[in-house]
Amino acid sequence: MNNQERWQAYLQPNGVLKNLLNITDQQTLHDTEYVLTIQRQAYLQRHAFVLPDGARLQGKNVAEVRQIHHYLFADIYDWAGHYRDVNMGKGGTDMFFPFERFATAESDIQEKIDRFQATNAGDKQAVTQAAGELISEINWWHPFREGNGRTQRVFAQVLAHAKRYTFDIEPDSTAYVEYMQASIDDNPDEMVKVMQRHFRVV
């Protein structure tokens, strides 16, 4: 299949994403996604980022990005936790990393994860610098057909928790608004500043 055919394979005839709940209305799907994923995000925060199967998210491996996506969206999409097989972009351009080169993306991101893990938890400047660069890289990667932003935000909170910080990015909070703007702008420097401002010592 070509890229257009792969793109269409994700969709119902009316353009709404195929889903496990058989929802055919875009707004209903959007609202349902929000409710289900916010509940699962809250579960992770209550349980110190330990998944129901006992796996502990520690921000140590790129595979955790897939684990988070699967947990958030498993009841909605059969491809939860699976990388997209279609190229995507904003404004009609192929802005995000081409799926054909995801092995390269994984390797690059794992290097940034290792760099983050090597930081001293007490050095907030180093922690937030490494975390901001890492999250910006994942944002450009954009590995999933849907749900990238929510997955990234949870992973950012996992990174903070791993270094004994909190990162409160609840919707409508100042941190959330600033985070979203840095993400939309694809601006690593701004993302670093957001984390410098809003990572709080536990």
XYZ file of C-alpha atoms in Angstrom:
202
model
C 0.000 0.000 0.000
C 1.066 3.566 -0.569
C 0.938 6.207 2.159
C -2.566 7.383 1.249
C -3.918 3.846 1.350
C -2.294 3.207 4.726
C -3.767 6.480 5.985
C -7.253 5.500 4.847
C -6.894 2.085 6.495
C -7.061 3.804 9.897
C -10.362 5.494 9.051
C -14.032 4.712 8.796
C -15.771 5.856 5.580
C -16.806 9.108 7.300
C -13.203 9.911 8.272
C -13.462 9.035 11.971
C -10.733 6.741 13.279
C -11.719 3.093 13.505
C -12.046 2.170 17.147
C -12.899 -0.723 19.446
C -15.961 1.087 20.810
C -17.616 1.362 17.384
C -18.002 5.115 17.806
C -18.774 6.811 14.495
C -19.044 10.449 15.623
C -15.817 12.469 15.892
C -16.856 14.549 18.900
C -18.084 11.491 20.782
C -14.804 9.715 20.096
C -12.831 12.767 21.219
C -14.831 13.056 24.450
C -14.587 9.327 25.170
C -10.836 9.349 24.564
C -10.467 12.210 26.999
C -12.461 10.539 29.773
C -10.793 7.144 29.468
C -7.246 8.424 29.152
C -7.549 10.978 31.964
C -8.704 8.163 34.259
C -5.665 6.099 33.347
C -3.317 9.029 33.739
C -4.738 9.563 37.228
C -4.203 5.868 38.020
C -0.534 6.119 37.073
C -0.048 9.185 39.248
C -1.751 7.509 42.216
C 0.376 4.380 41.829
C 3.773 6.041 41.366
C 3.777 5.174 37.654
C 3.470 1.431 38.185
C 1.254 -0.194 35.545
C -1.500 -2.622 36.603
C 0.669 -5.553 35.476
C 3.359 -4.462 37.939
C 5.739 -2.936 35.396
C 7.351 0.193 36.817
C 7.813 3.145 34.473
C 11.178 4.729 35.242
C 12.110 6.589 32.074
C 14.959 4.202 31.362
C 14.005 2.744 27.999
C 12.346 3.911 24.803
C 10.012 0.902 25.066
C 8.255 2.693 27.935
C 6.775 5.136 25.417
C 4.942 2.220 23.810
C 3.912 0.853 27.204
C 2.354 4.170 28.151
C 0.504 4.509 24.855
C -0.823 0.966 25.131
C -2.063 1.524 28.666
C -3.788 4.807 27.832
C -5.493 3.669 24.618
C -5.883 -0.135 24.838
C -9.664 0.089 25.261
C -10.041 2.451 22.303
C -7.724 1.376 19.464
C -6.455 -2.049 18.451
C -3.146 -0.426 17.498
C -2.534 0.995 20.975
C 1.155 0.641 21.736
C 2.038 0.077 18.075
C 3.958 2.560 15.984
C 2.227 4.205 13.044
C 2.914 2.828 9.574
C 2.044 6.045 7.799
C 3.871 9.347 7.405
C 2.304 12.369 9.066
C 2.835 16.097 9.142
C 1.323 19.416 10.123
C -0.060 21.808 7.563
C 0.389 19.369 4.699
C 4.119 18.861 5.257
C 5.968 15.744 6.395
C 7.080 17.373 9.615
C 7.269 14.262 11.761
C 9.897 11.545 11.567
C 9.305 9.122 8.650
C 8.101 5.772 9.916
C 10.501 3.955 7.600
C 13.365 5.231 9.782
C 11.911 4.523 13.213
C 14.839 2.260 14.132
C 17.089 5.311 13.811
C 14.671 7.411 15.867
C 14.567 4.800 18.631
C 18.355 4.713 18.779
C 18.630 8.505 18.942
C 15.972 8.751 21.641
C 17.543 5.977 23.707
C 20.785 7.961 23.671
C 18.909 10.967 25.052
C 17.227 8.757 27.665
C 20.631 7.470 28.756
C 21.883 11.054 28.956
C 18.898 11.978 31.120
C 19.405 8.984 33.391
C 23.049 9.971 33.886
C 22.101 13.359 35.362
C 22.344 13.998 39.081
C 18.860 14.319 40.580
C 20.023 17.259 42.675
C 21.120 19.225 39.619
C 17.798 20.602 38.435
C 19.396 22.505 35.574
C 20.927 19.324 34.134
C 17.789 17.255 34.749
C 15.439 19.697 33.048
C 17.853 20.356 30.183
C 18.064 16.646 29.399
C 14.327 16.082 29.939
C 13.301 19.009 27.733
C 15.552 17.921 24.891
C 14.296 14.341 25.188
C 10.598 15.255 25.156
C 11.131 17.579 22.189
C 12.791 14.738 20.306
C 9.854 12.434 21.058
C 7.488 15.171 19.889
C 9.247 15.310 16.518
C 9.300 11.516 16.346
C 5.497 11.419 16.827
C 5.467 7.606 16.776
C 1.710 6.946 16.969
C -1.227 7.628 14.688
C -3.081 9.293 17.557
C -2.386 10.002 21.226
C 1.165 11.308 20.949
C 0.651 14.356 23.147
C -0.912 12.477 26.038
C 1.763 9.808 25.859
C 4.530 12.425 25.857
C 3.058 14.254 28.845
C 2.871 11.064 30.895
C 6.438 10.195 29.929
C 7.532 13.696 30.975
C 5.932 13.083 34.368
C 7.693 9.716 34.572
C 11.009 11.466 33.923
C 10.306 13.985 36.678
C 9.304 11.238 39.116
C 12.458 9.267 38.319
C 14.553 12.198 39.563
C 12.334 12.918 42.596
C 10.437 15.845 41.102
C 6.793 16.376 40.255
C 5.577 17.914 37.004
C 1.994 19.100 37.321
C 0.623 19.614 33.813
C -3.084 19.251 34.436
C -5.280 20.773 31.695
C -5.748 24.541 32.036
C -2.750 24.896 34.367
C -0.060 27.421 33.463
C 2.431 24.588 33.022
C 0.068 22.801 30.631
C -0.458 25.904 28.489
C 3.281 26.594 28.315
C 4.079 22.937 27.619
C 1.550 22.757 24.803
C 2.890 25.930 23.191
C 6.467 24.635 23.277
C 5.240 21.371 21.782
C 3.251 23.069 19.013
C 6.202 25.330 18.219
C 8.536 22.307 18.275
C 10.926 24.433 20.319
C 13.384 22.452 22.492
C 14.706 25.585 24.222
C 11.209 26.589 25.306
C 10.445 23.045 26.453
C 13.555 23.105 28.634
C 12.418 26.428 30.151
C 8.946 25.010 30.861
C 10.493 22.138 32.776
C 12.905 24.425 34.601
C 9.937 26.493 35.777
C 7.599 23.652 36.687
C 9.633 20.662 37.906
C 9.105 20.723 41.688
C 11.197 18.864 44.242
C 9.157 16.160 45.971
